[in-house]
mmCIF file of C-alpha atoms in Angstrom:
data_model
loop_
_atom_site.group_PDB
_atom_site.id
_atom_site.type_symbol
_atom_site.label_atom_id
_atom_site.label_comp_id
_atom_site.label_asym_id
_atom_site.label_seq_id
_atom_site.Cartn_x
_atom_site.Cartn_y
_atom_site.Cartn_z
ATOM 1 C CA MET F 1 39.117 -2.683 -6.282
ATOM 2 C CA LYS F 2 42.219 -1.036 -7.362
ATOM 3 C CA ASN F 3 42.471 -3.280 -10.393
ATOM 4 C CA LYS F 4 38.818 -2.508 -11.365
ATOM 5 C CA GLY F 5 39.616 1.215 -10.987
ATOM 6 C CA ASP F 6 42.584 0.920 -13.175
ATOM 7 C CA LEU F 7 40.572 -1.005 -15.728
ATOM 8 C CA LYS F 8 37.941 1.774 -15.889
ATOM 9 C CA VAL F 9 40.625 4.346 -16.400
ATOM 10 C CA VAL F 10 42.079 2.257 -19.231
ATOM 11 C CA LEU F 11 38.665 1.757 -20.865
ATOM 12 C CA LYS F 12 37.848 5.463 -20.470
ATOM 13 C CA GLU F 13 41.177 6.503 -22.054
ATOM 14 C CA THR F 14 40.777 3.935 -24.784
ATOM 15 C CA GLY F 15 37.348 5.191 -25.556
ATOM 16 C CA ILE F 16 38.599 8.756 -25.735
ATOM 17 C CA LEU F 17 41.376 7.744 -28.042
ATOM 18 C CA LEU F 18 38.928 5.758 -30.282
ATOM 19 C CA ALA F 19 36.618 8.793 -30.446
ATOM 20 C CA ILE F 20 39.486 11.100 -31.378
ATOM 21 C CA THR F 21 40.643 8.633 -34.127
ATOM 22 C CA ILE F 22 37.085 8.419 -35.536
ATOM 23 C CA ILE F 23 36.608 12.121 -35.508
ATOM 24 C CA THR F 24 40.019 12.725 -37.103
ATOM 25 C CA GLY F 25 39.280 10.177 -39.753
ATOM 26 C CA LEU F 26 35.951 11.795 -40.535
ATOM 27 C CA ILE F 27 37.661 15.276 -40.755
ATOM 28 C CA LEU F 28 40.387 13.929 -43.074
ATOM 29 C CA GLY F 29 37.799 12.161 -45.202
ATOM 30 C CA PHE F 30 35.750 15.344 -45.432
ATOM 31 C CA VAL F 31 38.887 17.440 -46.315
ATOM 32 C CA TYR F 32 39.804 14.866 -48.996
ATOM 33 C CA GLU F 33 36.427 14.921 -50.558
ATOM 34 C CA LEU F 34 36.480 18.704 -50.464
ATOM 35 C CA THR F 35 39.885 19.113 -52.079
ATOM 36 C CA LYS F 36 40.202 16.188 -54.467
ATOM 37 C CA GLU F 37 38.299 17.821 -57.317
ATOM 38 C CA PRO F 38 40.165 21.216 -57.154
ATOM 39 C CA ILE F 39 43.403 19.229 -56.960
ATOM 40 C CA ARG F 40 42.397 17.141 -59.979
ATOM 41 C CA LEU F 41 41.447 20.231 -62.017
ATOM 42 C CA GLN F 42 44.776 21.900 -61.096
ATOM 43 C CA GLU F 43 46.711 18.845 -62.182
ATOM 44 C CA GLU F 44 44.697 18.610 -65.402
ATOM 45 C CA LYS F 45 45.377 22.360 -66.083
ATOM 46 C CA ALA F 46 49.120 21.831 -65.498
ATOM 47 C CA ILE F 47 49.167 18.948 -68.005
ATOM 48 C CA GLN F 48 47.246 21.023 -70.605
ATOM 49 C CA GLU F 49 49.685 23.847 -70.111
ATOM 50 C CA ALA F 50 52.629 21.454 -70.486
ATOM 51 C CA CYS F 51 51.087 20.041 -73.698
ATOM 52 C CA ALA F 52 50.557 23.517 -75.123
ATOM 53 C CA ALA F 53 54.155 24.488 -74.368
ATOM 54 C CA ALA F 54 55.454 21.294 -75.999
ATOM 55 C CA PHE F 55 53.194 21.684 -79.056
ATOM 56 C CA PRO F 56 52.171 25.364 -79.354
ATOM 57 C CA SER F 57 50.067 24.987 -82.618
ATOM 58 C CA PRO F 58 49.746 22.450 -85.467
ATOM 59 C CA GLU F 59 49.887 25.292 -87.964
ATOM 60 C CA PRO F 60 50.442 29.093 -87.652
ATOM 61 C CA GLY F 61 47.347 30.777 -86.242
ATOM 62 C CA MET F 62 45.479 27.564 -85.525
ATOM 63 C CA THR F 63 43.737 27.811 -82.073
ATOM 64 C CA ASP F 64 40.892 25.286 -82.106
ATOM 65 C CA PHE F 65 42.804 22.107 -81.736
ATOM 66 C CA ALA F 66 42.836 19.460 -79.027
ATOM 67 C CA PHE F 67 45.159 17.253 -76.998
ATOM 68 C CA LEU F 68 43.398 13.898 -76.849
ATOM 69 C CA PRO F 69 44.768 11.091 -74.569
ATOM 70 C CA VAL F 70 45.499 7.913 -76.530
ATOM 71 C CA GLU F 71 45.803 4.327 -75.418
ATOM 72 C CA TYR F 72 48.166 2.244 -77.604
ATOM 73 C CA THR F 73 49.928 -1.076 -77.559
ATOM 74 C CA PRO F 74 53.532 -0.287 -76.613
ATOM 75 C CA ASP F 75 56.547 -1.833 -78.199
ATOM 76 C CA GLU F 76 58.107 -4.094 -75.605
ATOM 77 C CA LEU F 77 61.635 -3.899 -77.051
ATOM 78 C CA LEU F 78 61.413 -0.087 -77.022
ATOM 79 C CA GLU F 79 60.113 -0.017 -73.475
ATOM 80 C CA ALA F 80 63.031 -2.274 -72.400
ATOM 81 C CA GLU F 81 65.599 -0.145 -74.097
ATOM 82 C CA LEU F 82 64.176 3.057 -72.503
ATOM 83 C CA ALA F 83 64.003 1.400 -69.110
ATOM 84 C CA ALA F 84 67.679 0.525 -69.358
ATOM 85 C CA GLU F 85 68.310 4.226 -69.837
ATOM 86 C CA GLY F 86 66.226 5.105 -66.859
ATOM 87 C CA VAL F 87 63.298 6.474 -68.941
ATOM 88 C CA GLU F 88 59.577 5.699 -68.456
ATOM 89 C CA ILE F 89 56.823 6.820 -70.780
ATOM 90 C CA GLY F 90 53.671 8.044 -69.223
ATOM 91 C CA ASN F 91 50.578 9.777 -70.881
ATOM 92 C CA VAL F 92 50.520 10.226 -74.618
ATOM 93 C CA TYR F 93 48.262 12.728 -76.391
ATOM 94 C CA THR F 94 47.369 13.230 -80.039
ATOM 95 C CA VAL F 95 47.345 16.785 -81.411
ATOM 96 C CA THR F 96 44.080 16.807 -83.321
ATOM 97 C CA HIS F 97 42.057 19.259 -85.358
ATOM 98 C CA THR F 98 38.955 18.345 -87.326
ATOM 99 C CA ALA F 99 39.763 14.566 -87.191
ATOM 100 C CA LEU F 100 43.259 15.204 -88.464
ATOM 101 C CA THR F 101 46.244 14.164 -86.344
ATOM 102 C CA TYR F 102 49.152 16.569 -86.540
ATOM 103 C CA GLY F 103 51.448 14.944 -84.021
ATOM 104 C CA PHE F 104 51.862 13.713 -80.443
ATOM 105 C CA VAL F 105 52.721 14.942 -77.013
ATOM 106 C CA VAL F 106 54.567 12.333 -74.956
ATOM 107 C CA GLU F 107 55.127 12.431 -71.253
ATOM 108 C CA ALA F 108 58.621 11.035 -70.411
ATOM 109 C CA THR F 109 60.227 10.598 -67.066
ATOM 110 C CA SER F 110 63.968 10.216 -66.420
ATOM 111 C CA LYS F 111 64.819 8.377 -63.146
ATOM 112 C CA ASN F 112 68.432 9.611 -63.468
ATOM 113 C CA GLY F 113 68.119 13.235 -62.502
ATOM 114 C CA TYR F 114 70.651 14.548 -59.932
ATOM 115 C CA GLY F 115 67.875 15.525 -57.402
ATOM 116 C CA GLY F 116 65.104 13.070 -58.402
ATOM 117 C CA ASP F 117 62.788 12.268 -61.219
ATOM 118 C CA ILE F 118 62.565 14.668 -64.137
ATOM 119 C CA VAL F 119 59.201 14.782 -65.879
ATOM 120 C CA LEU F 120 58.826 16.484 -69.218
ATOM 121 C CA TYR F 121 56.525 16.597 -72.253
ATOM 122 C CA VAL F 122 57.846 16.298 -75.781
ATOM 123 C CA GLY F 123 55.833 17.511 -78.751
ATOM 124 C CA VAL F 124 56.624 15.775 -82.089
ATOM 125 C CA SER F 125 54.793 16.348 -85.404
ATOM 126 C CA THR F 126 53.871 13.323 -87.586
ATOM 127 C CA ASP F 127 56.896 14.117 -89.848
ATOM 128 C CA GLY F 128 59.232 13.761 -86.895
ATOM 129 C CA THR F 129 59.901 17.469 -86.165
ATOM 130 C CA ILE F 130 60.233 18.341 -82.501
ATOM 131 C CA GLN F 131 57.755 21.158 -81.835
ATOM 132 C CA GLY F 132 58.970 21.746 -78.262
ATOM 133 C CA VAL F 133 59.748 20.409 -74.842
ATOM 134 C CA SER F 134 58.098 21.396 -71.553
ATOM 135 C CA ILE F 135 59.484 20.337 -68.136
ATOM 136 C CA LEU F 136 56.721 19.609 -65.672
ATOM 137 C CA GLU F 137 58.754 18.314 -62.640
ATOM 138 C CA LEU F 138 62.332 19.328 -61.864
ATOM 139 C CA THR F 139 64.136 19.205 -58.469
ATOM 140 C CA GLU F 140 67.718 19.688 -59.456
ATOM 141 C CA THR F 141 70.426 21.919 -57.881
ATOM 142 C CA ALA F 142 69.599 25.617 -57.813
ATOM 143 C CA GLY F 143 71.855 27.596 -60.215
ATOM 144 C CA LEU F 144 72.940 24.387 -62.088
ATOM 145 C CA GLY F 145 70.407 21.668 -63.044
ATOM 146 C CA MET F 146 67.441 24.020 -62.386
ATOM 147 C CA LYS F 147 68.683 26.023 -65.432
ATOM 148 C CA ALA F 148 67.372 23.234 -67.694
ATOM 149 C CA PRO F 149 64.179 25.006 -68.727
ATOM 150 C CA GLU F 150 66.159 28.149 -69.858
ATOM 151 C CA VAL F 151 69.280 26.430 -71.150
ATOM 152 C CA LEU F 152 68.217 23.035 -72.566
ATOM 153 C CA VAL F 153 64.585 23.343 -73.510
ATOM 154 C CA PRO F 154 64.978 26.036 -76.274
ATOM 155 C CA GLN F 155 67.620 23.857 -78.067
ATOM 156 C CA PHE F 156 65.216 21.021 -78.975
ATOM 157 C CA ALA F 157 62.496 22.810 -80.900
ATOM 158 C CA ASP F 158 62.282 22.859 -84.701
ATOM 159 C CA ARG F 159 64.704 20.006 -85.233
ATOM 160 C CA ASN F 160 64.015 16.783 -87.040
ATOM 161 C CA VAL F 161 66.340 14.178 -85.544
ATOM 162 C CA GLU F 162 65.956 10.606 -84.324
ATOM 163 C CA SER F 163 67.680 11.374 -81.083
ATOM 164 C CA PHE F 164 69.911 14.003 -79.342
ATOM 165 C CA VAL F 165 73.346 13.889 -77.779
ATOM 166 C CA TYR F 166 74.804 16.550 -75.549
ATOM 167 C CA THR F 167 78.242 18.196 -75.877
ATOM 168 C CA LYS F 168 80.417 20.310 -73.626
ATOM 169 C CA THR F 169 82.394 21.922 -76.566
ATOM 170 C CA GLY F 170 79.535 23.723 -78.397
ATOM 171 C CA SER F 171 76.910 22.155 -80.624
ATOM 172 C CA VAL F 172 77.675 21.986 -84.361
ATOM 173 C CA ALA F 173 75.083 19.427 -85.531
ATOM 174 C CA ASP F 174 71.278 19.361 -85.422
ATOM 175 C CA ASN F 175 71.299 16.474 -83.004
ATOM 176 C CA GLU F 176 73.623 18.131 -80.478
ATOM 177 C CA VAL F 177 72.612 20.284 -77.495
ATOM 178 C CA ASP F 178 74.958 22.266 -75.371
ATOM 179 C CA ALA F 179 75.194 20.857 -71.788
ATOM 180 C CA ILE F 180 74.427 22.974 -68.755
ATOM 181 C CA THR F 181 77.806 23.990 -67.388
ATOM 182 C CA GLY F 182 78.496 22.020 -64.170
ATOM 183 C CA ALA F 183 75.281 19.914 -64.533
ATOM 184 C CA THR F 184 76.182 16.943 -66.783
ATOM 185 C CA VAL F 185 73.928 14.597 -64.848
ATOM 186 C CA THR F 186 70.866 16.803 -65.343
ATOM 187 C CA THR F 187 71.690 17.383 -68.985
ATOM 188 C CA SER F 188 72.049 13.662 -69.587
ATOM 189 C CA ALA F 189 68.780 12.863 -67.898
ATOM 190 C CA VAL F 190 66.828 15.510 -69.802
ATOM 191 C CA VAL F 191 68.293 14.425 -73.121
ATOM 192 C CA ASP F 192 67.482 10.738 -72.366
ATOM 193 C CA ALA F 193 63.867 11.700 -71.548
ATOM 194 C CA VAL F 194 63.460 13.804 -74.662
ATOM 195 C CA ASN F 195 64.923 10.979 -76.766
ATOM 196 C CA GLY F 196 62.387 8.610 -75.154
ATOM 197 C CA GLY F 197 59.537 10.945 -76.175
ATOM 198 C CA ILE F 198 60.787 11.210 -79.659
ATOM 199 C CA ARG F 199 61.182 7.469 -80.131
ATOM 200 C CA THR F 200 57.697 6.837 -78.749
ATOM 201 C CA ALA F 201 56.175 9.439 -81.044
ATOM 202 C CA ARG F 202 57.952 8.053 -84.072
ATOM 203 C CA TYR F 203 56.713 4.498 -83.123
ATOM 204 C CA LEU F 204 53.194 5.742 -82.991
ATOM 205 C CA ALA F 205 53.488 7.631 -86.341
ATOM 206 C CA ASP F 206 55.037 4.641 -88.091
ATOM 207 C CA ASN F 207 52.511 2.036 -86.575
ATOM 208 C CA TRP F 208 49.422 4.200 -86.119
ATOM 209 C CA ASN F 209 46.843 1.728 -87.542
ATOM 210 C CA GLU F 210 48.253 -1.288 -85.798
ATOM 211 C CA VAL F 211 48.897 -0.026 -82.228
ATOM 212 C CA ILE F 212 46.227 2.516 -81.378
ATOM 213 C CA VAL F 213 43.652 1.103 -79.015
ATOM 214 C CA GLU F 214 41.533 4.114 -78.187
ATOM 215 C CA ILE F 215 41.550 7.937 -78.367
ATOM 216 C CA GLY F 216 39.783 9.676 -75.579
ATOM 217 C CA GLY F 217 38.225 13.072 -75.091
ATOM 218 C CA GLY F 218 40.479 15.914 -74.231
ATOM 219 C CA ALA F 219 40.634 19.746 -73.823
ATOM 220 C CA ASP F 220 40.581 22.186 -76.764
ATOM 221 C CA GLU F 221 43.162 24.816 -77.041
#
């Protein structure tokens, strides 16, 4: 009898746990459905803001332009070279107005940040001029690597170079940027990611008709 009683207790407790698990799953599912759209919209807004910061305007005063996501055939050699530098290319957008393409915004991630991945957006016009850089994700050391948006980002804009290098002794050439004092690792990671974005944008500009697969809908500025 004792064994039967113990079995009833076990079954009862198992049933309670199962009920709790089902209810918890239903609640989590409901919360997910309730929040996934606002989260998606917030992420989309952050991306659009990053694009706008990286490519403020194709021409002075122009406001009605769009960032359109683009699918393209990547260059395997370029991908391999960037991977060796710890850089991955993510989303790519064309900067478009009345069917004209003025440039690209490229998402580039460096895996070599001091505190983790560094995700940034690079805006490059079709003639190779860097319009700007916007850092989307940064988890570096406070007071050092976290200074990247204020110290490094302003140095990239309005330069037309194939790639950048950093220096600790003061930049004297267009392709040089001053490193963050005490944050060489962060500086190197940011420069590598920016270079990856530039090289990808130049690849697209030089091989536009051959590599573009599809251009999708996007948000107007």
